[in-house]
Coordinates of C-alpha atoms and ligand atoms in Angstrom, one line a residue:
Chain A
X155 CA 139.6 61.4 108.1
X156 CA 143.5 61.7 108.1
X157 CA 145.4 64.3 108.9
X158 CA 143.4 67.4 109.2
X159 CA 142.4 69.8 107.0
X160 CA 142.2 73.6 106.6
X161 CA 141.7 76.2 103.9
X162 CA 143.7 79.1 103.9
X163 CA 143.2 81.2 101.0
X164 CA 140.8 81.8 97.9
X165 CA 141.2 83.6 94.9
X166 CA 138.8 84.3 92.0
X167 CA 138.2 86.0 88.7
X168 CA 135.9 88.7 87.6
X169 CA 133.3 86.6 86.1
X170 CA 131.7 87.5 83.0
X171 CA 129.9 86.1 80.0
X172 CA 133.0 86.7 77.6
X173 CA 136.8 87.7 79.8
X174 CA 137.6 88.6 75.8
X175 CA 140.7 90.0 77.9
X176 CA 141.8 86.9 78.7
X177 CA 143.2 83.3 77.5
X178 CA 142.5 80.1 79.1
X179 CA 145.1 80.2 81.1
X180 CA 145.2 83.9 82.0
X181 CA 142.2 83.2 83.5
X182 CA 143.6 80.3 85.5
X183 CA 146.8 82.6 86.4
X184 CA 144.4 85.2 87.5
X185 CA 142.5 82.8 89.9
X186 CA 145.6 81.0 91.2
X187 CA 148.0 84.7 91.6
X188 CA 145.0 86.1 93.3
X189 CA 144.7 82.7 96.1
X190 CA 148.3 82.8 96.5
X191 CA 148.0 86.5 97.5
X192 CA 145.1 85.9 99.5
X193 CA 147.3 83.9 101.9
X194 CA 151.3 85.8 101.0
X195 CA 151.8 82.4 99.7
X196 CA 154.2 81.8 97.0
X197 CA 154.5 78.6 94.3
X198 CA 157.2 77.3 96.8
X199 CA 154.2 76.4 99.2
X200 CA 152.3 74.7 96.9
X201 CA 153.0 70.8 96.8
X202 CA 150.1 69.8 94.2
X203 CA 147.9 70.8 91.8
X204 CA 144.4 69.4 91.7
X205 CA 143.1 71.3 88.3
X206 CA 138.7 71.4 87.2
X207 CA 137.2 71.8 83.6
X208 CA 134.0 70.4 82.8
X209 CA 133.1 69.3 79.0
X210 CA 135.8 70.7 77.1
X211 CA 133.0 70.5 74.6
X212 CA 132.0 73.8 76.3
X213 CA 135.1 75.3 75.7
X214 CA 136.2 73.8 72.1
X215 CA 138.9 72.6 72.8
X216 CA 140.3 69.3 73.4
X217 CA 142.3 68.3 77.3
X218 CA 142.8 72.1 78.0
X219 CA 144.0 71.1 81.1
X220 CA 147.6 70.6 79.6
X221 CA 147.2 73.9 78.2
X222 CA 146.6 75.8 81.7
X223 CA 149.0 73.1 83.8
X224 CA 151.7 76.0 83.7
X225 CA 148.9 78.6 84.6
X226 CA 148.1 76.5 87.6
X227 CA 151.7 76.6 88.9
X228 CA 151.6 73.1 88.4
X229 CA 155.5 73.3 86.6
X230 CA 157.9 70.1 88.1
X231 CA 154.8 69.2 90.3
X232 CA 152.1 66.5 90.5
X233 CA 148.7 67.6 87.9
X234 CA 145.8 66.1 87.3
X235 CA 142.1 66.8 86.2
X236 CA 139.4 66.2 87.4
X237 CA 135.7 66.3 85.9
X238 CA 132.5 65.8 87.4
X239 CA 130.1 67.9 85.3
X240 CA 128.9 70.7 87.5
X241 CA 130.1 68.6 90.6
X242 CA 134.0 69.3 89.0
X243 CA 134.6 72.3 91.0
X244 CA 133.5 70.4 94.5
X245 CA 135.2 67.2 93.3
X246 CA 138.3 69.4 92.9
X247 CA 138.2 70.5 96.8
X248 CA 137.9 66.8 97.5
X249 CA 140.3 65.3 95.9
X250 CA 142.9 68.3 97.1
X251 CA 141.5 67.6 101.0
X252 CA 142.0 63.7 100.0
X253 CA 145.3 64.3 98.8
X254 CA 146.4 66.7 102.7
X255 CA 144.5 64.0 104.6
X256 CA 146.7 60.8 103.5
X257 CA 149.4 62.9 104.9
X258 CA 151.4 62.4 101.8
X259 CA 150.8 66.5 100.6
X260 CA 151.1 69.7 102.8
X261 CA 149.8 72.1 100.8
X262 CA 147.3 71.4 97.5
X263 CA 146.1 74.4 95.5
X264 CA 142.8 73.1 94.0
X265 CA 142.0 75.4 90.8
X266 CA 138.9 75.5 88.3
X267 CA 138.0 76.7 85.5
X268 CA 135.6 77.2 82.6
X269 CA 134.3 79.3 79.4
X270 CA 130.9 79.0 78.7
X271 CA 131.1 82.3 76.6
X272 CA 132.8 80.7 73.7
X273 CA 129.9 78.5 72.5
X274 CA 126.8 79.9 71.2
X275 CA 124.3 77.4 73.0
X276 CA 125.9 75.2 76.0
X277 CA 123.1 73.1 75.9
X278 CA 123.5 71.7 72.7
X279 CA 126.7 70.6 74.1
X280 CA 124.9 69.2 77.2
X281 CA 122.6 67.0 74.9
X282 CA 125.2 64.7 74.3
X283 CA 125.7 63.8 77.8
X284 CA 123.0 60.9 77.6
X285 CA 123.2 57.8 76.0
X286 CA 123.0 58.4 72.0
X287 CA 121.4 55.2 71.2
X288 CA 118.5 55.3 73.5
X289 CA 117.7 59.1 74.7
X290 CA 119.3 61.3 71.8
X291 CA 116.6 61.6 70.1
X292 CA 114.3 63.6 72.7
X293 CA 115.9 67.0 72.7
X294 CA 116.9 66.2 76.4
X295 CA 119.8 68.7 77.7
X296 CA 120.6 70.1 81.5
X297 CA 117.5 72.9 81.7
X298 CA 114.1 70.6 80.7
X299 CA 116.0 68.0 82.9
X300 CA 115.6 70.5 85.7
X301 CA 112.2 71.4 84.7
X302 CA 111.3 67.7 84.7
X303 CA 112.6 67.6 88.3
X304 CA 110.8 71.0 88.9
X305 CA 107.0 70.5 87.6
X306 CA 107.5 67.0 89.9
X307 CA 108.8 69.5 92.8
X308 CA 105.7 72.0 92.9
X309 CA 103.6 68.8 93.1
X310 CA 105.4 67.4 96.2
X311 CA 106.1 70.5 97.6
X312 CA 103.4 72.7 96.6
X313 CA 105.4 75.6 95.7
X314 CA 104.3 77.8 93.1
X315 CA 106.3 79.4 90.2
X316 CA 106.0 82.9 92.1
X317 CA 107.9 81.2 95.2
X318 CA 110.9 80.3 92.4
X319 CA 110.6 83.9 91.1
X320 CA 111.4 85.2 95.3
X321 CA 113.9 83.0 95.2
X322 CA 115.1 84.4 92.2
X323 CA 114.8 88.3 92.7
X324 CA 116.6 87.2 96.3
X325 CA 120.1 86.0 94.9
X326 CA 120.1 88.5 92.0
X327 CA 119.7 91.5 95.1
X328 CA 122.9 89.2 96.4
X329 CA 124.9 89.4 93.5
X330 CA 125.3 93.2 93.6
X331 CA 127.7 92.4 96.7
X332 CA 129.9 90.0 95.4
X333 CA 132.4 92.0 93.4
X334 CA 133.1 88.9 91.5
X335 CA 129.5 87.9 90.1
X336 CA 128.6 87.8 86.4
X337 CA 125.0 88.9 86.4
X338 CA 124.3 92.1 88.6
X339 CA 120.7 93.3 87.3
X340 CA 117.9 94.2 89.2
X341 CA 114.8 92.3 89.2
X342 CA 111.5 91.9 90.4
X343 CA 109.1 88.7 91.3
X344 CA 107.2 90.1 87.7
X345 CA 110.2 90.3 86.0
X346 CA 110.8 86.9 86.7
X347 CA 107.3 85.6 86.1
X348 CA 107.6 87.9 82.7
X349 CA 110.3 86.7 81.6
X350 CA 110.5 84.1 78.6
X351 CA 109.5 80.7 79.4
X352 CA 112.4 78.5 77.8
X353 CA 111.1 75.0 79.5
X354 CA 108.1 75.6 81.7
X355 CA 107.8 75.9 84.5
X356 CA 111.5 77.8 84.2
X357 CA 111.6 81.0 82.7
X358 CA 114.5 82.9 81.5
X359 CA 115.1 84.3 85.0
X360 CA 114.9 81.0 86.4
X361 CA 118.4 80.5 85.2
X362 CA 121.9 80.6 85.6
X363 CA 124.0 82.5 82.9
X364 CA 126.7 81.2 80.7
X365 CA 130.0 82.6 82.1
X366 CA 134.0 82.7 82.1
X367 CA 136.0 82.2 84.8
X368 CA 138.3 80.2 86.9
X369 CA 138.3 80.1 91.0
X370 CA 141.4 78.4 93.3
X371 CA 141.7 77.4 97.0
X372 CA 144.2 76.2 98.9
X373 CA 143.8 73.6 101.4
X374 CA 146.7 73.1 103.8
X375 CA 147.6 70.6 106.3
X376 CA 146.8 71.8 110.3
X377 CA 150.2 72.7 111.1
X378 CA 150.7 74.1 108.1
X379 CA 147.4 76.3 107.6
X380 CA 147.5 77.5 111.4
X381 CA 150.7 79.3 110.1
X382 CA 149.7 80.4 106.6
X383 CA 146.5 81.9 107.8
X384 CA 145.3 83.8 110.7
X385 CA 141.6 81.9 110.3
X386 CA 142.1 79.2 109.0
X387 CA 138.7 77.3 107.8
X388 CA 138.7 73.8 108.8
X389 CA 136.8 70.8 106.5
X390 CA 135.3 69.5 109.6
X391 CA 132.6 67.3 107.0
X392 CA 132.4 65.7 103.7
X393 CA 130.3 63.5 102.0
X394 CA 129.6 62.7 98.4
X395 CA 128.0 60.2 96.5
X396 CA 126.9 59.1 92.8
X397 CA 123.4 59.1 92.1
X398 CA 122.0 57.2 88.7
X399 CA 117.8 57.6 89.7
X400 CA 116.2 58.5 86.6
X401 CA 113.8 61.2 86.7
X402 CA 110.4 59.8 87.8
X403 CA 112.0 56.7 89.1
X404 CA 111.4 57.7 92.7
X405 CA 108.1 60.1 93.3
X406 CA 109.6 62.9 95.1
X407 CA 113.3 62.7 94.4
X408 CA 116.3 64.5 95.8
X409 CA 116.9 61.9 98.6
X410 CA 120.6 61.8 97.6
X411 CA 121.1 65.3 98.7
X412 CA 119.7 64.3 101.5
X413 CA 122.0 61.3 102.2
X414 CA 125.2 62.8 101.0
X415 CA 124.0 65.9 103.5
X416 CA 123.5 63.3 106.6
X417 CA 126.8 61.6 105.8
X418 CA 129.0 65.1 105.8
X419 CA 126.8 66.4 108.7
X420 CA 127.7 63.4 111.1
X421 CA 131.4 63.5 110.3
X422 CA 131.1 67.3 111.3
X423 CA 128.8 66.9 114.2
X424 CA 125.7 68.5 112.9
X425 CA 122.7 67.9 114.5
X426 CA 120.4 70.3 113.6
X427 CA 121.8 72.0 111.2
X428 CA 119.1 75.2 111.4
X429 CA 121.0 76.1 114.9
X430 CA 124.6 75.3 113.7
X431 CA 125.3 76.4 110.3
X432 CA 125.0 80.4 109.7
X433 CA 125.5 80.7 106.3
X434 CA 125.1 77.8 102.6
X435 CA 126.4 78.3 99.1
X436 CA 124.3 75.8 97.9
X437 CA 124.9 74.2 93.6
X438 CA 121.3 75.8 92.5
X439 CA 121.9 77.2 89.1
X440 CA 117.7 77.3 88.9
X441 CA 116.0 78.9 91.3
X442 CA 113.6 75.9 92.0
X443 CA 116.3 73.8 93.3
X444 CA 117.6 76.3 96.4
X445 CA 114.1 75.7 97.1
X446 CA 114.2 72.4 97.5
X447 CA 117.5 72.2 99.3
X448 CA 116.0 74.0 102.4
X449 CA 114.5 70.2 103.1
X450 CA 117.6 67.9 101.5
X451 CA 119.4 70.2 103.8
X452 CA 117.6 69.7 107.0
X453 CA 116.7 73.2 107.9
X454 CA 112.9 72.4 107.5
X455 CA 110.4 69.7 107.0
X456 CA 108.5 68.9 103.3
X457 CA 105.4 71.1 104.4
X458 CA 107.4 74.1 105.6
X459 CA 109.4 74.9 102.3
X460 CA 106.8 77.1 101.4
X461 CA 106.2 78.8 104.7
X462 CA 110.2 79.4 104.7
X463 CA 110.8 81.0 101.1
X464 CA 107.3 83.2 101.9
X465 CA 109.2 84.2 105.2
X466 CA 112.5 85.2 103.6
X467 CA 114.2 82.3 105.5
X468 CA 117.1 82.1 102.9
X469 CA 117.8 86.2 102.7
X470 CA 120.6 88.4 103.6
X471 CA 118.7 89.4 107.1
X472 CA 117.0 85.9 107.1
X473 CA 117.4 82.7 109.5
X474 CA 120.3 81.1 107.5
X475 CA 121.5 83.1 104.6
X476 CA 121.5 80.8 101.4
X477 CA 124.2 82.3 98.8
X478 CA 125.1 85.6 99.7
X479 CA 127.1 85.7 96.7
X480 CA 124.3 86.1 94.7
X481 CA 125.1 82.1 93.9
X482 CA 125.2 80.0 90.7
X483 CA 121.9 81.8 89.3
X484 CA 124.3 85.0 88.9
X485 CA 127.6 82.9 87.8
X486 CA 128.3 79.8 86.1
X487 CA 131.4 78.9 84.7
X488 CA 130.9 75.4 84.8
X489 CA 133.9 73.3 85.8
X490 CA 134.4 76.2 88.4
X491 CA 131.4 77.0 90.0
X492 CA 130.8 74.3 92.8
X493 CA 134.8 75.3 94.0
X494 CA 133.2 79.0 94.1
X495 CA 130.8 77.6 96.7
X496 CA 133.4 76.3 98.8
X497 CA 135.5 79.6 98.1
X498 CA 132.4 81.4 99.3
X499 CA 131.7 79.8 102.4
X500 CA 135.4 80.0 103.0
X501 CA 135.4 83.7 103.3
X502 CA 132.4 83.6 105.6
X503 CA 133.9 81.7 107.9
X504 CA 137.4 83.9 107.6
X505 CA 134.6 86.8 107.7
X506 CA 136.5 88.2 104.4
X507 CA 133.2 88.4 102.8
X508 CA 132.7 92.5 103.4
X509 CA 129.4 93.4 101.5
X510 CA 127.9 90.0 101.6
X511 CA 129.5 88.8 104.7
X512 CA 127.2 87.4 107.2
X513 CA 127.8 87.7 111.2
X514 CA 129.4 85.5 113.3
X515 CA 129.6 82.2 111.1
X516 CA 131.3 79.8 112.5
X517 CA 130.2 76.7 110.3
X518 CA 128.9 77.5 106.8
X519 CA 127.7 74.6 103.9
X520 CA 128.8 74.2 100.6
X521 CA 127.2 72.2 98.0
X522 CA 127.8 70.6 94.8
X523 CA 125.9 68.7 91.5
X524 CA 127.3 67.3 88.5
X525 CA 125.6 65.6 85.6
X526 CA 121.8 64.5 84.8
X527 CA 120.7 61.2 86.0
X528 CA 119.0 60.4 82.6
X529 CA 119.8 56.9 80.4
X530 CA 123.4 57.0 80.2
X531 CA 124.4 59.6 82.6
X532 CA 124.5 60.2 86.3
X533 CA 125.0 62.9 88.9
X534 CA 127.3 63.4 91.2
X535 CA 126.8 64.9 94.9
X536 CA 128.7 66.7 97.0
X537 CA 128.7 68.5 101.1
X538 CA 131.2 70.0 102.6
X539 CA 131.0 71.3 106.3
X540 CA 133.3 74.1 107.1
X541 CA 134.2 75.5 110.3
X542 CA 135.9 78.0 112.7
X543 CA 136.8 75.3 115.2
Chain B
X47 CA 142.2 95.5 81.7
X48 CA 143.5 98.2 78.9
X49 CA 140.6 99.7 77.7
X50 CA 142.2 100.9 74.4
X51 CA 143.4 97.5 73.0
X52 CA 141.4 95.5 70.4
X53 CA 140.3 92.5 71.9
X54 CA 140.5 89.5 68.9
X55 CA 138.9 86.7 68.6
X56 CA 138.6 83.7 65.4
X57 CA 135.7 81.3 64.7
X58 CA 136.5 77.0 65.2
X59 CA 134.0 74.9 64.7
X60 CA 133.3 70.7 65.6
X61 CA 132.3 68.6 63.0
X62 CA 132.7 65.3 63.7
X63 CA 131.4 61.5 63.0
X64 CA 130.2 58.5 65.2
X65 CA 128.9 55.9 64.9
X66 CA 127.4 54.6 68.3
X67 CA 127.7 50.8 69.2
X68 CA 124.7 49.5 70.7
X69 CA 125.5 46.7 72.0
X70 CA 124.4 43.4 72.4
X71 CA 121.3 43.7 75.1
X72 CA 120.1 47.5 73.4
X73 CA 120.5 45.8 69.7
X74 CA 117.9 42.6 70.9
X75 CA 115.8 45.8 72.7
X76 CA 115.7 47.4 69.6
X77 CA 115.2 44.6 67.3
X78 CA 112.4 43.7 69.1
X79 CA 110.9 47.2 68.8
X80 CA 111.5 47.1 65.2
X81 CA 110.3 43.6 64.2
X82 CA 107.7 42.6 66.7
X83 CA 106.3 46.3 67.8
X84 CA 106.9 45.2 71.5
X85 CA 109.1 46.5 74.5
X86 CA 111.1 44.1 76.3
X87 CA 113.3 44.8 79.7
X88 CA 115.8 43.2 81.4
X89 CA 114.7 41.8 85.2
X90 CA 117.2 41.2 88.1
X91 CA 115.6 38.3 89.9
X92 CA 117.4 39.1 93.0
X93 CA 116.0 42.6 93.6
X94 CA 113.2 42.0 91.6
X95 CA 113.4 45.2 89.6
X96 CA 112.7 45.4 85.9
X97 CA 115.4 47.4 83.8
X98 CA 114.1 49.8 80.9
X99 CA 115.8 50.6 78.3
X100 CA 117.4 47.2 79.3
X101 CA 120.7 46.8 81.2
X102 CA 123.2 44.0 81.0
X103 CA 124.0 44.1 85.0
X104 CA 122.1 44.7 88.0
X105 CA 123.9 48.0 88.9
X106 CA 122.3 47.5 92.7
X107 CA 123.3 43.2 93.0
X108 CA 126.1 43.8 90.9
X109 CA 125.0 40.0 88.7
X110 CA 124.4 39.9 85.0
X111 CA 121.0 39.9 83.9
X112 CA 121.4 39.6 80.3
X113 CA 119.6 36.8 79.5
X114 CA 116.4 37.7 81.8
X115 CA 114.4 39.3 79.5
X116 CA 110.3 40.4 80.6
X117 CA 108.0 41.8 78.0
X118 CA 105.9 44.9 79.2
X119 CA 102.5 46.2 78.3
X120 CA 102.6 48.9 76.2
X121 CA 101.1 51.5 79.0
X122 CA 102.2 53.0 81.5
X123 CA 102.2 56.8 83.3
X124 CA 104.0 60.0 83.1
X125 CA 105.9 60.4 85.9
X126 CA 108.0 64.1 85.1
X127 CA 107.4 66.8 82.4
X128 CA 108.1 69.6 81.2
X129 CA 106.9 72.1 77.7
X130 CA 110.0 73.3 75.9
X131 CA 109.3 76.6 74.2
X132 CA 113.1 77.7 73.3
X133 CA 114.7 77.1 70.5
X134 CA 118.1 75.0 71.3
X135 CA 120.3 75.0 69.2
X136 CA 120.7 71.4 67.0
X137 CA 117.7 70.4 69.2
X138 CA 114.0 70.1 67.9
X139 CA 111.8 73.1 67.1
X140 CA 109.1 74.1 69.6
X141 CA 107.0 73.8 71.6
X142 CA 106.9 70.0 72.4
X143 CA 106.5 68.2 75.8
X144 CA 109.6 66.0 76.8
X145 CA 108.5 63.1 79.5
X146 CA 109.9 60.6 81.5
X147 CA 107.6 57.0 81.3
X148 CA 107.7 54.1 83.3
X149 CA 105.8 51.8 81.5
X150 CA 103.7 49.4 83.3
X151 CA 105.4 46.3 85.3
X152 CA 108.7 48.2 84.8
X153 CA 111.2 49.8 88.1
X154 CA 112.9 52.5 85.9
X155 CA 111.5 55.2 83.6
X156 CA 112.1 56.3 79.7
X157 CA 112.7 59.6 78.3
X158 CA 110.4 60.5 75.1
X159 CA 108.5 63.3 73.9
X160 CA 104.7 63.3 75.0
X161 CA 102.7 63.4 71.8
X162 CA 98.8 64.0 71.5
X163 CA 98.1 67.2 73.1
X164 CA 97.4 69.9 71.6
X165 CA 100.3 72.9 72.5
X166 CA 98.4 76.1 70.5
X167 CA 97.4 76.8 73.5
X168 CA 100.0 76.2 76.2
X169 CA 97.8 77.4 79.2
X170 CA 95.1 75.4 78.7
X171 CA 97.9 72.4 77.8
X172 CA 100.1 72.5 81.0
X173 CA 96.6 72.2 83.0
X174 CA 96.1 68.4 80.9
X175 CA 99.3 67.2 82.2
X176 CA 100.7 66.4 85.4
X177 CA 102.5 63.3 87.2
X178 CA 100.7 60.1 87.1
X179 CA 98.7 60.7 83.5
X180 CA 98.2 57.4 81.8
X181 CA 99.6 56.7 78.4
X182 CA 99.8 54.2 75.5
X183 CA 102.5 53.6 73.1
X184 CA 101.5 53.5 69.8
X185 CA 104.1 52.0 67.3
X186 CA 104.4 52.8 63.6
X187 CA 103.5 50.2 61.0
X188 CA 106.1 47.7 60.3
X189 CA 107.7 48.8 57.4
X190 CA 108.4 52.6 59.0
X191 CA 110.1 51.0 61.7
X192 CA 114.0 51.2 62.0
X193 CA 114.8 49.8 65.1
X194 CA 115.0 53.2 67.0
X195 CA 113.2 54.6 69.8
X196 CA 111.2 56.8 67.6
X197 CA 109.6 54.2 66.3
X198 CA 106.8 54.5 68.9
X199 CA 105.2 57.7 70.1
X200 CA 103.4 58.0 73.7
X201 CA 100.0 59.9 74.2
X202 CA 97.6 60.2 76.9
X203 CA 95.1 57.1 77.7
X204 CA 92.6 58.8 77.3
X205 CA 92.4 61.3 74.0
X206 CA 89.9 64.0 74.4
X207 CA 91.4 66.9 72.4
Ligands
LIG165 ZN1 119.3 43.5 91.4

């Protein structure tokens, strides 16, 4: 790495399944005013703009970047988009931490954004991501892709559909802290198991929600962020990597996780990551996948998934707290939700989090996944490592 | 947020045309499917791997392998699954089971629907499937086939509905 790197403010949206209160770029305003604030910044201390959206499919309409650029504060400075699927938010932070660490930027606000809310089924949208001549015609989209990987992860890891449901009623109890989070319902492991099955083995409560939203950070140079905040939240590791296995290709799966996870833990100087990091915002917009992260992760062994959801491993008065924010099962705006993990493990380590703060974190994890590897896509992988020191 | 202002909204709607280019090495794939009711993949004779649906390049040597064609055996196993029973829209009607294949002799797997099992009762179905069932591709009769994926379907090895 270059020149280091802190974070040194956040700023969201309320996060809902329609903001019919707001444009597009309202939204984006909303997110970027509230970061600036966040840090008494003003547009004078932003150098560049690093902006997120997804499929603009999802939103209907076409580059709505240019349409938000002003939004973004991005007027007489450098712009540009980035997309990465569900990675975009993550890819966002990266390029904005690329962009400090060449030493050629100060200070990079990264923003994100996306409405789900304006289409009536975003997987119809997320069919087209494969190749049309050779997989169109199989109905596949981003949920039975994730079932696929799930029916093959409760035969590898033995889990059962009532361990995806704790997992479940876990981050939806979370949500009810976050003040941002779409979905803030109360459930139960038989709610859950009730619930409609859309591709089996997830059910309706497996899920993420469809939501609006946009999220900003902004990332500073060392000097820079030891003055504009008074705890700054250092990228000490980051890692990510392109993945094109095809379901079924590899019994098991998930080993890119695993290898973008060693890659940012080494840069960071994570050994055993179940003694040094306090707090994750893992990317699991279906609750079988946090499962499966407690392995790719390194806090446990294979075997011991099971053991560790049974134990409450990943709750608010658990081991390691996975999302406190209630996670990407209780808010998905696309393009913006893997920023919101780095967002959210940035005010744990700045101990801003208040209801669903955790104590004493000095290193949390953030995660992110784009795409569907599937014929003619792929997915993209990202890990970043943030500290107090 | 005002509560007392009316919040509008107005409908938009896509509607657009492609046509998607194949491409040389999927059109011979295809072809092949449609005129001689067999599959055919690409191998990279460096890694050894055998490519299905067929790939120009060797995305791990980084060579072309577009003239190495293999044919495969029209068997292989499921290797991921799952029963859709919602209703997406523009997608098919439910329930069906969507698979991913690897047919025998080949590195890489194929998405399709898994067809010969009966889903009127979805309980006792999900207990016939899991990860490693053997299938067979059976193709439709010449004149039926159009050169597309669906011109073959995949069931289980062994049918005992
Ligand atoms: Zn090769």
């Amino acid at each position: 790495m270059g020149q280091r790197v802190g974070i040194v403010a956040t700023g969201q949206t309320r996060y809902r399944s329609k903001r019919k209160d707001c444009s597009a770029p309202d939204m984006v305003y909303e997110a970027t005013s509230r970061a600036l604030a966040d840090a008494a910044l003003t547009l004078k201390d932003i150098d560049a703009i690093i902006f997120g959206l997804a499929p603009e499919a999802l939103d209907g309409i076409n580059s709505m970047d240019k349409w938000c650029a002003d939004a973004a504060g991005a007027r007489n400075k450098p712009f540009m988009r980035v997309h990465t699927g569900g990675a975009t938010g993550s890819s966002v932070a990266n390029a904005a931490v690329y962009h400090v660490a060449s030493g050629m930027f100060d200070t990079v606000l990264a923003v994100a954004m996306e409405r789900v809310g304006e289409t009536p089924d975003a997987q119809t949208i997320l069919n087209r991501i494969y190749d049309p001549v050779v997989a169109s015609d199989f109905g596949l989209n981003i949920i039975n892709h994730v079932a696929m990987e799930t029916s093959r992860g409760m035969e590898a890891y033995g889990f059962t559909e009532e361990h995806m449901a704790m997992i479940s009623v876990k981050n939806h109890l979370n949500a009810f802290n976050n003040p941002y989070a779409h979905l803030q319902i109360n459930v139960s492991v038989e709610d859950v198991l009730k619930s409609p099955v859309v591709c089996w083995p997830l059910k309706l409560l497996d899920c993420c929600p469809r939501s609006d939203g946009a999220c900003a950070v902004v990332f500073a140079s060392e000097k820079k962020a030891k003055r504009m905040a008074p705890v700054p939240v250092w990228v000490n590791g980051m890692a990510a990597l392109t993945d094109i296995t095809v379901p079924g290709e590899i019994r098991g799966g998930q080993e890119q996780i695993r290898l973008t996870a060693a890659r940012a833990y080494q840069m960071a100087g994570i050994d055993h990551p179940r003694e040094q990091i306090q707090v994750v915002e893992c990317y699991a917009p279906f609750s079988s996948l946090e499962l499966m992260y407690y392995e790719t992760l390194g806090f446990c062994e294979r075997k011991d998934v099971v053991k560790l959801v049974e134990s409450g491993f990943g709750a608010m008065d658990g081991e390691v707290p996975f999302v406190p924010s209630g996670g990407v099962m209780c808010t998905n705006p696309i393009g913006a939700t893997a920023l919101i993990r780095i967002a959210e493990a940035a005010i744990q380590v700045m101990g801003k989090g208040e209801k669903r703060q955790v104590p004493d974190v000095t290193n949390a994890l953030a995660t992110g996944y784009g795409g569907s590897p599937g014929p003619g896509s792929a997915s993209f992988v990202t890990v970043m490592v943030l500290g107090k020191k | 947020m005002s509560d007392n202002i009316e919040l509008l909204s107005i409908p938009g709607k896509w509607d657009l045309t492609y046509n998607y280019t194949a491409g040389e090495t999927i059109s011979k794939f295809l072809i092949e499917i449609r005129d001689n009711a067999r599959i055919m993949a690409t191998k990279c004779n460096q890694c050894n791997r055998v490519i299905v649906p067929p790939r120009s390049y060797c995305e791990r040597c980084f060579i072309s392998i577009k003239d190495n064609w293999v044919e495969l055996e029209p068997t292989g196993t499921l290797e991921a699954y799952t029963i859709v029973t919602y209703k997406f829209e523009g997608l098919p009607d439910p329930p069906y089971i969507i698979g991913y294949f690897r047919l025998k002799g080949a590195d890489t797997t194929i998405p399709h629907f898994l067809t010969g099992i009966d889903l009127s009762d979805l309980e006792f179905a999900r207990k016939k499937i899991k990860v490693g069932l053997p299938v067979r591709l059976i193709f439709k009769n010449r004149g039926q086939r159009e050169g597309r994926m669906t011109d073959f379907r995949i069931e289980p090895l062994q049918h005992d509905r």
